[in-house]
Amino acid sequence: MKRCLIVDDSRVVRKVAGRIIRDLKFEIAEAGDGAQALDHCREQMPEAVLLDWNMPVMNGLDFLRALRRQEGGEAPVVVFCSTENDSEHIGEAIRSGANDFIMKPFDADIIESKFAEVGLI
Amino acid sequence: MQDATFDELADLAMQRSGQFIPKSKSYLIEARLSAIARREGFGSMDDLVHTLKARGNAVFAAEVAAALVSKETWFFRDRHALTQAVQEVLPARLKASNTGRLKVWCAGGATGQEAYSLAIMLADNLPVALRGARIDILSTDICKSVTEHARKAQYGHFDIQRGLSIHRVLAHFKRQETGQWEALETLRNAVSFRQHNLMEDASGLGQHDVILCRHVLSGMARPVRGVVAERLAKQLAPGGVLLLGEGESLTGLTKALEPARNVRGGWVVEGTANAAAA
């Protein structure tokens, strides 16, 4: 089973996204900020990461840049998921190594179609 | 909703748009007619049917029947089937027709996502074999307001993200002040739209090399499917291919078409399957 790490400082968002992605047959792990997420990836690199932008301690963009510099860190498919959805922010995320970008709010259809688009399902 | 109301609306849908709405799905009626009911100020479906019968207004009846047809669609629905259409079927048709021109019809195209998906694929990854070809894409729907919506090419937050990568959203659409995403002019110009009821004669729409009619027949009553398929068959150019949705089949419904060789979900005019290359 593929693993998906959900990184968001909102417990509610993690829960909602987790339920949707579990239905897509992923094993779910959660992190509340970028630093926790990085720790998790050092232990066990997931196949997919759903990533929020604004978080305490370490934000999504800094996490993504750090992840891509790590050994094996180029492998996970990273889908940004943020309310910061003007084209500057989106462009920045893509240039920093995100595979796709979901504009919040999202629903099950959006996550499923984005995961299909990036080849996860 | 009273039983008599359900019966009236189910009959109307059957007669005018061939739709089969079983009683177990009467919620579909409420969902699909809610916008009309709100606009016209009807408090209930019973009121709507009462007026429908009292007025005897054919235009209003047609509008109600059109609204009762599913508008469910999204960008790149059945991605593999669309890829097959663009990468294999269209090049094969172009080679066979020798005119440098291809006509594609999305029959029952609702708000246009399928037609725009094809146009996006042709813009982003045009197969070498299609270079220089003129490709006309037509999308039709029974519903006037839906056809207008498709032509405007404005999609909301959820629709624009359903099936499109962010790369494609940014490459082909522009966000409006309203928050809607509007297709760029180049994309809008690649597709044309017409209102058309598939139950009616389609000769005015011309002959097409490829007709996509996906997840449309499955909403119709069985006998109607055969009739509609035969109308579509008449609009196929010689050697043309009809592409149905995943899980849809014409077996036992019509003798006018037979499964195409080498094209999954593809149907060709009876007796030509061996000639149709893919």
XYZ file of C-alpha atoms in Angstrom:
399
model
C 0.000 0.000 0.000
C 1.274 3.460 -0.905
C 1.794 5.939 1.893
C 0.650 9.539 1.969
C 1.911 12.095 4.468
C -0.571 14.870 5.198
C 1.094 18.052 6.412
C -1.241 20.709 7.777
C -1.403 22.605 11.060
C -5.175 22.161 11.171
C -6.209 18.896 12.747
C -9.588 19.182 11.031
C -8.042 19.496 7.568
C -5.740 16.524 8.273
C -8.725 14.485 9.334
C -10.891 15.375 6.343
C -8.069 14.893 3.831
C -7.026 11.700 5.600
C -10.444 10.170 5.208
C -10.571 11.017 1.499
C -7.065 9.734 0.774
C -7.557 6.576 2.838
C -10.507 5.801 0.554
C -8.062 5.980 -2.345
C -6.211 3.075 -0.685
C -3.333 4.942 0.896
C -1.805 4.443 4.290
C -1.973 7.810 6.063
C 0.558 9.609 8.255
C 0.138 13.125 9.623
C 2.411 16.015 10.506
C 1.436 19.374 12.026
C 4.258 21.429 10.514
C 7.162 21.230 8.074
C 9.735 20.225 10.687
C 7.649 17.273 11.862
C 7.096 16.312 8.250
C 10.833 16.403 7.527
C 11.490 14.168 10.555
C 8.891 11.759 9.280
C 10.414 11.661 5.803
C 13.887 10.978 7.228
C 12.484 7.902 8.956
C 10.281 6.701 6.163
C 9.918 8.389 2.786
C 6.247 8.400 1.691
C 5.098 8.037 -1.930
C 2.864 11.113 -1.660
C 2.737 14.317 0.365
C -0.269 16.642 0.665
C 1.232 19.912 1.806
C -0.186 23.064 3.400
C 1.644 26.386 2.946
C 1.268 28.431 6.122
C 2.282 26.504 9.223
C 4.195 27.351 12.422
C 7.862 26.257 12.961
C 8.489 25.441 9.284
C 6.182 26.367 6.404
C 5.331 24.166 3.448
C 7.651 25.856 0.988
C 10.702 25.516 3.261
C 9.798 21.893 3.915
C 9.504 21.186 0.201
C 12.893 22.758 -0.607
C 14.541 20.829 2.234
C 12.840 17.596 1.163
C 13.994 17.902 -2.442
C 17.602 18.382 -1.268
C 17.506 15.185 0.793
C 18.658 11.828 -0.401
C 15.597 10.107 -1.855
C 13.647 13.350 -1.395
C 13.035 13.802 -5.104
C 10.860 10.682 -5.163
C 7.633 11.636 -3.331
C 4.868 13.222 -5.364
C 4.109 16.485 -3.570
C 0.736 18.140 -3.999
C 0.502 21.581 -2.440
C -2.830 22.387 -0.879
C -3.255 25.996 0.120
C -5.432 29.069 0.306
C -2.434 31.044 -1.018
C -3.634 30.479 -4.538
C -2.618 33.495 -6.600
C -0.378 32.705 -9.558
C 2.771 34.027 -7.820
C 2.371 31.582 -4.950
C 1.459 28.726 -7.274
C 4.449 29.458 -9.508
C 6.762 29.562 -6.479
C 5.467 26.185 -5.302
C 5.967 24.568 -8.712
C 9.469 26.034 -9.105
C 10.348 24.670 -5.678
C 9.454 21.145 -6.726
C 5.718 20.666 -6.185
C 4.087 18.285 -8.674
C 0.663 19.877 -8.492
C -1.350 22.390 -6.526
C -4.818 22.217 -4.992
C -6.532 25.491 -4.213
C -8.414 25.284 -0.914
C -11.189 24.551 -0.230
C -11.079 21.056 -1.704
C -13.407 18.063 -1.884
C -13.005 14.351 -2.543
C -13.433 14.763 -6.327
C -10.619 17.305 -6.518
C -8.166 15.212 -4.500
C -9.011 12.104 -6.462
C -8.642 13.788 -9.850
C -5.383 15.507 -8.827
C -3.934 12.222 -7.602
C -4.926 10.660 -10.926
C -3.366 13.578 -12.809
C 0.026 13.116 -11.113
C -0.111 9.339 -11.578
C -0.595 8.317 -7.949
C -3.744 6.331 -8.686
C -43.464 15.164 -4.397
C -46.783 13.501 -5.155
C -46.784 10.272 -7.161
C -48.719 11.954 -9.957
C -46.094 14.714 -10.106
C -43.283 12.195 -10.387
C -45.158 10.352 -13.150
C -45.737 13.550 -15.133
C -42.093 14.592 -14.969
C -40.738 11.102 -15.648
C -43.030 10.874 -18.703
C -41.928 14.281 -19.931
C -38.255 13.299 -19.585
C -38.903 10.054 -21.447
C -40.811 11.627 -24.333
C -38.670 14.665 -24.949
C -35.170 13.557 -23.990
C -35.422 9.779 -23.803
C -34.348 9.802 -20.189
C -35.267 6.917 -17.954
C -35.697 8.139 -14.388
C -36.731 5.304 -12.064
C -38.876 6.061 -9.065
C -35.975 5.172 -6.769
C -34.186 8.199 -8.199
C -36.946 10.760 -7.836
C -34.444 12.881 -5.868
C -32.735 13.511 -9.225
C -35.831 15.338 -10.393
C -35.791 17.698 -7.434
C -32.058 18.280 -7.784
C -32.145 18.950 -11.514
C -35.226 21.174 -11.483
C -34.371 23.221 -8.413
C -32.850 26.083 -10.424
C -35.897 26.393 -12.692
C -38.294 26.116 -9.749
C -36.420 28.860 -7.904
C -36.308 31.150 -10.923
C -40.003 30.699 -11.677
C -40.986 30.965 -8.027
C -42.522 27.513 -7.621
C -42.695 26.346 -4.019
C -42.740 22.678 -4.964
C -42.471 20.241 -7.858
C -46.235 19.797 -7.608
C -46.678 23.532 -8.344
C -44.280 23.285 -11.261
C -46.150 20.373 -12.832
C -49.486 22.072 -12.235
C -48.299 25.141 -14.159
C -46.665 23.011 -16.823
C -49.957 21.319 -17.557
C -52.113 24.418 -17.234
C -49.912 26.593 -19.458
C -49.362 24.065 -22.215
C -46.224 26.023 -23.056
C -44.034 23.874 -25.320
C -40.941 26.009 -24.758
C -41.214 25.672 -21.001
C -41.853 21.924 -21.275
C -38.769 21.518 -23.453
C -36.720 23.483 -20.964
C -37.892 21.293 -18.103
C -37.176 18.125 -20.094
C -33.687 19.389 -20.951
C -33.014 20.214 -17.320
C -33.900 16.653 -16.356
C -30.852 15.317 -18.237
C -27.650 14.741 -16.262
C -25.019 17.477 -16.625
C -22.372 15.537 -14.746
C -18.988 15.955 -16.412
C -15.444 16.964 -15.632
C -12.183 17.729 -17.396
C -10.370 14.642 -18.716
C -13.072 12.250 -17.638
C -11.828 8.782 -18.675
C -8.402 10.185 -19.411
C -7.286 7.024 -21.227
C -10.207 7.146 -23.637
C -9.477 10.784 -24.522
C -5.800 10.000 -24.971
C -6.731 7.133 -27.266
C -9.001 9.439 -29.263
C -6.289 12.051 -29.785
C -3.214 9.834 -30.112
C -4.669 6.956 -32.126
C -8.154 7.485 -33.534
C -7.697 10.998 -34.936
C -4.350 10.254 -36.657
C -5.849 7.092 -38.190
C -8.890 9.020 -39.420
C -6.740 11.797 -40.852
C -4.606 9.315 -42.749
C -7.658 7.547 -44.127
C -9.639 10.638 -45.116
C -6.807 12.384 -46.940
C -8.491 15.798 -46.706
C -6.254 17.387 -44.072
C -9.364 18.081 -42.083
C -11.069 16.349 -39.162
C -14.416 16.918 -37.561
C -15.090 15.838 -33.999
C -18.437 15.966 -32.256
C -18.979 15.676 -28.508
C -22.634 14.622 -28.435
C -24.231 15.407 -25.099
C -21.252 17.506 -24.048
C -22.971 19.354 -21.175
C -20.842 22.289 -19.923
C -18.070 21.602 -22.426
C -15.304 20.046 -20.336
C -14.858 17.096 -22.693
C -14.534 19.280 -25.794
C -12.138 21.665 -24.044
C -10.124 18.691 -22.760
C -9.642 17.532 -26.347
C -8.628 21.032 -27.403
C -6.183 21.237 -24.482
C -4.613 17.902 -25.442
C -4.266 19.023 -29.045
C -2.658 22.266 -27.887
C -0.296 20.662 -25.343
C 0.689 17.377 -27.029
C -0.286 17.478 -30.681
C 0.611 14.106 -32.221
C 3.122 14.482 -35.050
C 0.667 12.811 -37.412
C -1.865 15.610 -36.803
C 0.489 18.506 -37.550
C -1.022 20.894 -40.023
C -4.451 19.301 -39.854
C -7.516 21.422 -39.345
C -9.515 19.926 -36.492
C -13.015 21.211 -35.779
C -14.515 20.309 -32.419
C -18.246 20.685 -31.916
C -20.001 20.113 -28.606
C -23.770 19.924 -28.303
C -26.185 19.661 -25.430
C -29.946 19.461 -25.209
C -30.046 22.289 -22.688
C -29.891 25.897 -23.864
C -28.498 27.404 -20.659
C -25.881 24.663 -20.387
C -24.811 25.289 -23.985
C -24.447 28.996 -23.219
C -22.433 28.159 -20.115
C -20.149 25.935 -22.207
C -19.641 28.663 -24.801
C -18.741 31.198 -22.113
C -16.163 28.728 -20.787
C -16.239 30.004 -17.223
C -15.720 27.469 -14.474
C -15.878 27.763 -10.711
C -13.353 26.800 -8.054
C -14.391 23.138 -7.890
C -15.025 22.454 -11.589
C -11.725 23.979 -12.705
C -9.798 21.712 -10.340
C -11.631 18.552 -11.282
C -9.366 16.842 -13.808
C -7.016 19.721 -14.632
C -3.484 19.986 -13.310
C -2.514 23.402 -12.016
C -0.163 23.704 -15.006
C -3.079 23.367 -17.377
C -5.285 25.693 -15.350
C -2.664 28.426 -15.542
C -1.772 27.728 -19.175
C -5.314 27.791 -20.545
C -7.480 29.804 -18.136
C -7.489 33.188 -16.497
C -9.051 33.977 -13.180
C -11.766 36.617 -13.318
C -12.555 39.118 -10.592
C -15.631 37.050 -9.825
C -13.361 34.141 -8.871
C -14.445 32.202 -11.954
C -11.795 30.816 -14.299
C -12.322 31.689 -17.948
C -10.763 29.794 -20.843
C -8.320 31.882 -22.873
C -9.504 32.977 -26.294
C -7.302 30.450 -28.112
C -9.016 27.622 -26.254
C -12.497 29.091 -26.663
C -11.919 29.461 -30.395
C -10.949 25.799 -30.728
C -14.461 24.576 -29.884
C -17.912 25.511 -31.128
C -21.216 24.845 -29.413
C -24.755 24.161 -30.556
C -27.928 23.256 -28.762
C -29.150 19.904 -30.024
C -31.478 17.170 -28.821
C -30.030 13.740 -29.665
C -33.550 12.399 -30.181
C -33.885 14.673 -33.195
C -32.445 14.506 -36.700
C -28.816 15.637 -36.644
C -28.145 16.018 -40.370
C -27.762 19.783 -39.898
C -24.656 19.135 -37.833
C -22.835 17.442 -40.721
C -20.620 14.378 -40.964
C -17.982 13.684 -38.349
C -14.819 11.614 -38.295
C -15.132 10.967 -34.584
C -18.217 11.249 -32.416
C -17.821 11.065 -28.661
C -21.052 10.213 -26.890
C -19.970 9.180 -23.465
C -22.107 8.545 -20.415
C -25.086 9.893 -22.342
C -26.848 6.784 -23.641
C -26.678 5.132 -20.226
C -29.144 7.711 -18.875
C -31.635 6.850 -21.593
C -34.303 4.179 -21.795
C -33.067 1.038 -23.611
C -35.164 1.364 -26.811
C -34.198 5.040 -27.124
C -30.482 4.202 -26.970
C -30.718 2.256 -30.204
C -32.620 5.044 -31.952
C -30.141 7.697 -30.813
C -27.182 5.497 -31.805
C -28.668 5.154 -35.282
C -28.998 8.931 -35.574
C -25.342 9.243 -34.557
C -24.365 6.546 -37.073
C -25.888 8.668 -39.855
C -23.553 11.534 -38.924
C -20.408 9.419 -39.138
C -18.231 10.218 -42.139
C -17.193 7.104 -44.087
C -14.888 5.140 -41.789
C -15.743 7.369 -38.820
C -15.753 6.103 -35.256
C -18.266 6.554 -32.448
C -16.698 6.472 -28.987
C -18.883 5.495 -26.053
C -18.142 5.812 -22.346
C -16.542 3.148 -20.236
C -18.906 0.251 -19.694
C -21.362 1.411 -22.381
C -22.323 -0.896 -25.238
C -24.720 -1.032 -28.173
C -24.901 -4.798 -28.275
C -28.500 -5.842 -28.777
C -29.662 -2.237 -29.249
C -28.968 -1.567 -32.907
C -27.682 -3.334 -35.987
C -26.448 -0.101 -37.545
C -23.140 -0.176 -35.677
C -20.600 -2.797 -34.713
C -17.572 -2.745 -32.387
C -14.461 -1.262 -34.000
C -11.313 -3.334 -34.180
C -8.461 -1.949 -32.092
C -10.450 0.944 -30.637
C -11.666 0.353 -27.098
C -15.206 1.639 -26.722
C -15.253 2.421 -30.454
C -18.168 1.626 -32.797
C -18.286 1.844 -36.570
C -20.992 1.513 -39.197
C -22.031 -2.113 -39.598
C -19.906 -4.068 -42.034
C -16.919 -1.694 -41.893
C -15.091 -2.910 -38.753
C -12.474 -4.709 -40.795
C -11.770 -1.668 -42.914
C -11.553 0.812 -40.032
C -7.957 1.084 -38.937
C -6.811 2.523 -35.640
